[in-house]
Coordinates of C-alpha atoms in Angstrom, one line a residue:
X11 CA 4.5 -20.2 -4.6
X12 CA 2.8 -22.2 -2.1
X13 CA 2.0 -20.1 0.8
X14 CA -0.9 -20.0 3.7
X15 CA -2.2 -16.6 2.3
X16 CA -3.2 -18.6 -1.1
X17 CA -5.5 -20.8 1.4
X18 CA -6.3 -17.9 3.0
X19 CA -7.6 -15.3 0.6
X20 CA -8.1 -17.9 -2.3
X21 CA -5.2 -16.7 -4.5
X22 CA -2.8 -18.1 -6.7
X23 CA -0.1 -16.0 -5.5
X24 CA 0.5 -14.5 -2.5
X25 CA 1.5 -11.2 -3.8
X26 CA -0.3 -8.1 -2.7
X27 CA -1.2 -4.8 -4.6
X28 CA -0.6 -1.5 -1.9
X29 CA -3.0 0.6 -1.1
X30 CA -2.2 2.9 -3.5
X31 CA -4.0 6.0 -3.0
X32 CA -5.7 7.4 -5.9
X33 CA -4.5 4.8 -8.1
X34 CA -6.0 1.7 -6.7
X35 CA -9.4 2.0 -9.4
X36 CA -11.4 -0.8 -9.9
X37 CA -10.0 -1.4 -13.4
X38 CA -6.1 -1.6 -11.3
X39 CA -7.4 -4.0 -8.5
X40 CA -9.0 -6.4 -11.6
X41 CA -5.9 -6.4 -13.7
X42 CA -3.9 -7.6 -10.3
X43 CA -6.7 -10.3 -9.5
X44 CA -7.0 -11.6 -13.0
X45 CA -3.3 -12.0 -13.2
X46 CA -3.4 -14.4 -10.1
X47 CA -2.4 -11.7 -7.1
X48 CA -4.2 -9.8 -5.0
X49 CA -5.7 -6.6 -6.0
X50 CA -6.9 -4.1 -3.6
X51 CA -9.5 -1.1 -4.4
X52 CA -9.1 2.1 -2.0
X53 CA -11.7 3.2 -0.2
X54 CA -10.1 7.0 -0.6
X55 CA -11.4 7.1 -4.4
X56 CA -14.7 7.2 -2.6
X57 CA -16.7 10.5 -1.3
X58 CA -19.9 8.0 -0.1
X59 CA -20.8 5.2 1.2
X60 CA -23.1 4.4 -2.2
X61 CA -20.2 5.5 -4.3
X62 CA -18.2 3.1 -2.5
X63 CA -20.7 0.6 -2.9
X64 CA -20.8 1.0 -6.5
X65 CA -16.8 0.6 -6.9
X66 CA -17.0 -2.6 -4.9
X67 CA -19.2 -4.1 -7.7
X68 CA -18.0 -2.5 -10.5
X69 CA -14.8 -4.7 -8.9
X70 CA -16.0 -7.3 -8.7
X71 CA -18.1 -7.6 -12.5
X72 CA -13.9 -6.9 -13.9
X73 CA -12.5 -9.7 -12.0
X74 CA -14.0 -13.4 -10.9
X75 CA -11.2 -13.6 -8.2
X76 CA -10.9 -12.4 -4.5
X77 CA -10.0 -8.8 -4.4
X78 CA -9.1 -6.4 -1.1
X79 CA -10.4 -3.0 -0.1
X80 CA -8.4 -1.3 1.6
X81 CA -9.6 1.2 4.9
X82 CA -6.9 4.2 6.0
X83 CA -8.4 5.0 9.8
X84 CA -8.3 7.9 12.0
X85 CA -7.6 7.5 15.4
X86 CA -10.8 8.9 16.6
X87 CA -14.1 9.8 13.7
X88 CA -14.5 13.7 13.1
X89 CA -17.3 14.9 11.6
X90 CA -17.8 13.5 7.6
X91 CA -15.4 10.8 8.6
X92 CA -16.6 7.7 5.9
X93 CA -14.9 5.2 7.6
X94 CA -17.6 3.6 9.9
X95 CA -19.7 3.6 6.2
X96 CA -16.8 2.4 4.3
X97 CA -16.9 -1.0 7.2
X98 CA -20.3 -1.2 6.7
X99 CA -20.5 -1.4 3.0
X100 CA -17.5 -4.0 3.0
X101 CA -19.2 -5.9 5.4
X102 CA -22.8 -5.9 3.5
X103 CA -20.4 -6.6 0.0
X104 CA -19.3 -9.3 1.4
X105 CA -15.7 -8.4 0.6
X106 CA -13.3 -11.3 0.2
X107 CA -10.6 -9.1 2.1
X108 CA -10.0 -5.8 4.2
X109 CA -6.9 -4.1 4.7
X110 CA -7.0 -1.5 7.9
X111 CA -4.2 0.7 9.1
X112 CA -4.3 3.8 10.8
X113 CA -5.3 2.9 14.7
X114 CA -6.3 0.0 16.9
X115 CA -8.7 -2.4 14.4
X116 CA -10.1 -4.0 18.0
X117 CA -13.3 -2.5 17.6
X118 CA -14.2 -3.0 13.9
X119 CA -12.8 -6.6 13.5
X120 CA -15.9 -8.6 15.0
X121 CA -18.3 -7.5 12.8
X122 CA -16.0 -7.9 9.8
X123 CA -15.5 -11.4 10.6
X124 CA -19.0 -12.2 11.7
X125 CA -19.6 -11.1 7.8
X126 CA -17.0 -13.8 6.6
X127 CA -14.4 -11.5 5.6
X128 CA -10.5 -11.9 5.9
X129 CA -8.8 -9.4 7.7
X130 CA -5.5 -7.6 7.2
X131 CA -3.9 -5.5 9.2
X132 CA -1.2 -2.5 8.3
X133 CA 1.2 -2.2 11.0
X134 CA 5.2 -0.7 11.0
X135 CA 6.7 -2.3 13.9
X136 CA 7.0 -5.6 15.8
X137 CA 4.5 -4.0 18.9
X138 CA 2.1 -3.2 16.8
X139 CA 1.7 -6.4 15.1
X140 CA 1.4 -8.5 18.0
X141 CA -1.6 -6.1 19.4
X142 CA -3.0 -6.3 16.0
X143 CA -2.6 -10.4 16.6
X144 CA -4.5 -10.0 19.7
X145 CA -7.5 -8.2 18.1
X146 CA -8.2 -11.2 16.0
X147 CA -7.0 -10.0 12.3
X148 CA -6.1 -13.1 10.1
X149 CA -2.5 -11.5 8.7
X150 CA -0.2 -8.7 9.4
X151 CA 1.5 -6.4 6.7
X152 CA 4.3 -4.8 7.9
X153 CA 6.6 -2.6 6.2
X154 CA 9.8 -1.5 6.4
X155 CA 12.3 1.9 6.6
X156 CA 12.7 1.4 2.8
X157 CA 8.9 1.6 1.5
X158 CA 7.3 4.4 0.2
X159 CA 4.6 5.9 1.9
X160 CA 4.4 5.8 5.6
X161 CA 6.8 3.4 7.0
X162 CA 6.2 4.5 10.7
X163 CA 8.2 6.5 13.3
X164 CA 11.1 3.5 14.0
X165 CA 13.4 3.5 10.9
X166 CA 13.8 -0.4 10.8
X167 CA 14.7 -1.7 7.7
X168 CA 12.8 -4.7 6.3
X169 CA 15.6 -6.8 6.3
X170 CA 15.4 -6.4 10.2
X171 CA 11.7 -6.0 11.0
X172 CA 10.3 -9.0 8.8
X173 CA 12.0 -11.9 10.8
X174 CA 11.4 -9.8 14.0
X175 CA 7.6 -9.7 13.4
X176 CA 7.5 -13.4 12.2
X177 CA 9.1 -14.3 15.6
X178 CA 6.6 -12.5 17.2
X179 CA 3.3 -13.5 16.1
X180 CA 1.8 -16.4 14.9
X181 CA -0.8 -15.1 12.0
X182 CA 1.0 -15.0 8.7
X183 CA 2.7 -12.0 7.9
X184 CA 2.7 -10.2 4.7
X185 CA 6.3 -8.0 3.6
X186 CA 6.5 -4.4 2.2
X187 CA 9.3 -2.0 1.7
X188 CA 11.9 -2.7 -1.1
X189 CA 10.3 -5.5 -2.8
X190 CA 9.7 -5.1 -6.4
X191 CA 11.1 -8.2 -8.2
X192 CA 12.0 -12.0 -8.0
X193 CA 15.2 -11.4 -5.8
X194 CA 13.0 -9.1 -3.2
X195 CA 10.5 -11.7 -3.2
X196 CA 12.3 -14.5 -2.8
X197 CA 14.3 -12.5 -0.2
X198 CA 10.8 -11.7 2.3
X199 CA 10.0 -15.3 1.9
X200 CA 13.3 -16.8 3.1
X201 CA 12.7 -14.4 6.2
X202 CA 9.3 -15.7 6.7
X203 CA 7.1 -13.9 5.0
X204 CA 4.2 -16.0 3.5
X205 CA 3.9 -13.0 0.9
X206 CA 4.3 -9.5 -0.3
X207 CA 2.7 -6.4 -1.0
X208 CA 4.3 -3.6 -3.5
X209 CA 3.5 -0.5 -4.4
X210 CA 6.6 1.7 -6.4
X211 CA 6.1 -1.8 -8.9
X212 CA 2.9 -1.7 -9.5
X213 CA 2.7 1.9 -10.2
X214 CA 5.2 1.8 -13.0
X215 CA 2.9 -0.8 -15.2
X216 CA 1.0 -0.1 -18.3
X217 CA -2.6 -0.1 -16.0
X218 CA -1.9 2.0 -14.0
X219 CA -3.8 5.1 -14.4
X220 CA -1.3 7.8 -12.7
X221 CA 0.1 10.4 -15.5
X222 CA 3.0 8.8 -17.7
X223 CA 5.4 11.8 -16.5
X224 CA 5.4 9.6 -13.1
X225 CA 6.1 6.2 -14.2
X226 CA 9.1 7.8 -16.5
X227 CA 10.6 9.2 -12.7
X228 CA 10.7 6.2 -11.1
X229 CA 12.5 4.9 -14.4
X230 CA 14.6 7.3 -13.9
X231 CA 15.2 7.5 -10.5
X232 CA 18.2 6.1 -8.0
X233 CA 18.0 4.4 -4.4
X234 CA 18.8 7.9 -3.0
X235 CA 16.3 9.9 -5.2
X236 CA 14.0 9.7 -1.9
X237 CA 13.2 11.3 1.6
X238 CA 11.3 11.1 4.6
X239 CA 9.3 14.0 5.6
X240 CA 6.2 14.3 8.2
X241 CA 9.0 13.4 10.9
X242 CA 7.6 16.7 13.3
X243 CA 4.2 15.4 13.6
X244 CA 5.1 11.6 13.9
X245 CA 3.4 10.9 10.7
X246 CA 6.4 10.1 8.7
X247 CA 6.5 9.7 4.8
X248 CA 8.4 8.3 2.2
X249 CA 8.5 10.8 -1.1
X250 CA 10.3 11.4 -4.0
X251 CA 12.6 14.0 -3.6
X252 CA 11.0 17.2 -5.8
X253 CA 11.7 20.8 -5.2
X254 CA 8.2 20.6 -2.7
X255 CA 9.6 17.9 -0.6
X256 CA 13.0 19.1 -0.5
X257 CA 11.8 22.5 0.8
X258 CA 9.6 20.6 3.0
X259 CA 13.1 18.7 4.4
X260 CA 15.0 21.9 4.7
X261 CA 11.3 23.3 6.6
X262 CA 11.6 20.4 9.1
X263 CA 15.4 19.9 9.5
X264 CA 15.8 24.2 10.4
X265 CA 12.2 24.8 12.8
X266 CA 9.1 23.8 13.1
X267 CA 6.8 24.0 10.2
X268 CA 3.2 24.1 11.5
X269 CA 0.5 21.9 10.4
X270 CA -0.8 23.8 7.8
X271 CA 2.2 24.4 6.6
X272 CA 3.1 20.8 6.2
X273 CA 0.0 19.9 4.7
X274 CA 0.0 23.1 2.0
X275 CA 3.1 20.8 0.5
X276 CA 1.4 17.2 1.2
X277 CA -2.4 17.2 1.2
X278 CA -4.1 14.4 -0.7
X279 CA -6.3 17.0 -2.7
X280 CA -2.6 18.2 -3.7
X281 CA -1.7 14.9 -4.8
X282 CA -4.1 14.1 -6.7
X283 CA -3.9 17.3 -8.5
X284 CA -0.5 16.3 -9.7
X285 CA -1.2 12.3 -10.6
X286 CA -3.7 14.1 -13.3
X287 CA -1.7 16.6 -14.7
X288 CA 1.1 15.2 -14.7
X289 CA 3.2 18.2 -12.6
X290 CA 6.0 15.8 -10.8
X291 CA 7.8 18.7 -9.7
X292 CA 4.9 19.9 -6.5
X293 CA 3.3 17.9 -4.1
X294 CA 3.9 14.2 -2.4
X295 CA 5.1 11.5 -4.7
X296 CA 5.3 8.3 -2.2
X297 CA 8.1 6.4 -3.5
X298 CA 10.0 3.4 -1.9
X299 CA 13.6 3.3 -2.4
X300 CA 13.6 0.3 -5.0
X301 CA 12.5 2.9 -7.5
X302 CA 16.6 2.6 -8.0
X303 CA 16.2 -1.2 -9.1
X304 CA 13.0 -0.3 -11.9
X305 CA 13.9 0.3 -15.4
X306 CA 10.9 -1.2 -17.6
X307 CA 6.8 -0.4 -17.6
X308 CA 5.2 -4.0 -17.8
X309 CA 1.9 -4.9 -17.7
X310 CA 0.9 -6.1 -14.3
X311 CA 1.1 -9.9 -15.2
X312 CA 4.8 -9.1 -17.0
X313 CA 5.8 -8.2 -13.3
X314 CA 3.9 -11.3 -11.3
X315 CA 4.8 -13.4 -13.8
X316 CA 8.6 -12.6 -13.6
X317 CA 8.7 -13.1 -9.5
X318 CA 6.9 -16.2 -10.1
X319 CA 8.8 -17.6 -12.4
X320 CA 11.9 -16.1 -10.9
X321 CA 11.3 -16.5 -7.2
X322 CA 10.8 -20.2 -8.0
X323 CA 14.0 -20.9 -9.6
X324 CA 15.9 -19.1 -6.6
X325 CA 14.4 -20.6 -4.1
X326 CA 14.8 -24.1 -5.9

């Protein structure tokens, strides 16, 4: 498991818990960082900058390690945008780590390292990374055709895009899309990967706080169980493949749904509204593809512990 993000970020393993949106709580991020990985707390769970605040040190009084906070940006800040407060509060937390995605992170970088914190950036293809590079971030995640979520606009596989990006850049650079075990891990690494992040995994554990309904469908799920969707306004996503998504494929595959169309089906507020309650058949379930290749709910140190323990004796 020796790795340069372990140096880095001052983990034991350099595995990475996604952004998770809705699910990354404090009490999630913790559980990651005490089992030796890195957890991440999303900024989305916050509706202020002193809410935010507060979930940074209720973080950080659950867990003595280095956690991440994760920052989704807009390409430009509309009115009641948080994100210029949510870099502000990270930088006056003194947060070990920072993952951004969303637009250029040129502008916000500076300040985040004159604060002493590590930062990450988010990107989906090989161009991307290397302007990220320029703009001074200290690691890339990239993710691949296969992740759920947003795996950008290019349809590149990880298999393809990891030893692509690694050839490009010389910051470390941190895999997603498809991993999920000791095989997948050990896979990314012998691409050149100094790490991974995963998202479909850690959702189905025993912390995590989305309704049990979801973790039994990924159980039950296949490899072609999901879809991409958002494709008409270059936004496209990774879901599980409900009735609402499907109608949502058959929307953008036959016309052109508008915005408010699209978002009726896959707004956040939606989202969430299913997570609670448990309704798995409306709304956007982000799923990668190695939902086919989960069949237990562990506990979060159950699943680092088994690519650990397995990555080691593959790669030996």
């Amino acid at each position: 498991m020796e790795s340069k993000l372990c140096d880095l970020f001052g983990i034991k393993y350099p595995i990475i818990q996604g952004g998770m949106q809705w699910l990354a709580t404090p009490e999630f991020a913790a559980a990651v960082s005490n089992a030796g990985a890195l957890g991440t707390l999303n900024s989305s769970l916050s509706k202020s900058k002193e809410e935010f605040v507060e979930m940074i040190r209720r973080t950080r009084s659950l867990t003595k390690n280095p956690f991440a906070v994760n920052i989704s940006m807009l390409p430009n800040q509309p009115a009641g945008e948080l994100t210029l407060d949510f870099l502000s509060a990270v930088a006056e937390e003194k947060v070990d780590v920072v993952e951004l995605s969303g637009t250029d992170p040129t502008p916000f970088v500076p300040a985040l390292k004159n604060a002493g914190i590590k930062v990450i950036h988010k990107s989906p293809a090989v161009r991307f990374a290397k302007k990220a590079e320029a703009a001074g971030v200290d690691a890339v995640t990239i993710v691949g055709f296969e992740c759920g979520g947003h795996p950008g606009m290019d349809d590149v596989t990880t298999l393809v895009l990891i030893p692509s990006v690694v050839d490009a850049v010389s910051i470390p650079v941190i895999a997603g899309g498809g991993i999920c075990d000791s095989r997948s891990y050990a896979a990314v690494r012998c691409l050149g990967a100094e790490g991974a992040v995963m998202g479909t995994r850690f959702v189905a554990t025993k912390e995590c706080v989305i309704h049990p309904n979801f973790k039994e469908l990924i159980l039950k799920a296949t490899e072609r169980d999901t879809g991409i969707v958002q494709r008409s306004i270059k936004n496209a996503a990774r879901n599980y493949k409900n009735p609402a998504i499907l109608k949502l494929m058959d929307m953008e595959a036959n016309g052109k749904p508008t915005l408010e169309e699209i978002l009726a089906i896959v707004s956040g507020k939606r989202q969430k509204e299913c997570y609670e309650t448990g309704n798995i058949e409306s709304g956007a379930i982000p799923m990668g593809e190695c939902a086919g290749r989960i069949h237990d709910i562990l506990t979060v140190k159950e699943v680092i512990d088994e690519i650990v323990t397995g990555a080691a004796k593959l790669l030996k």
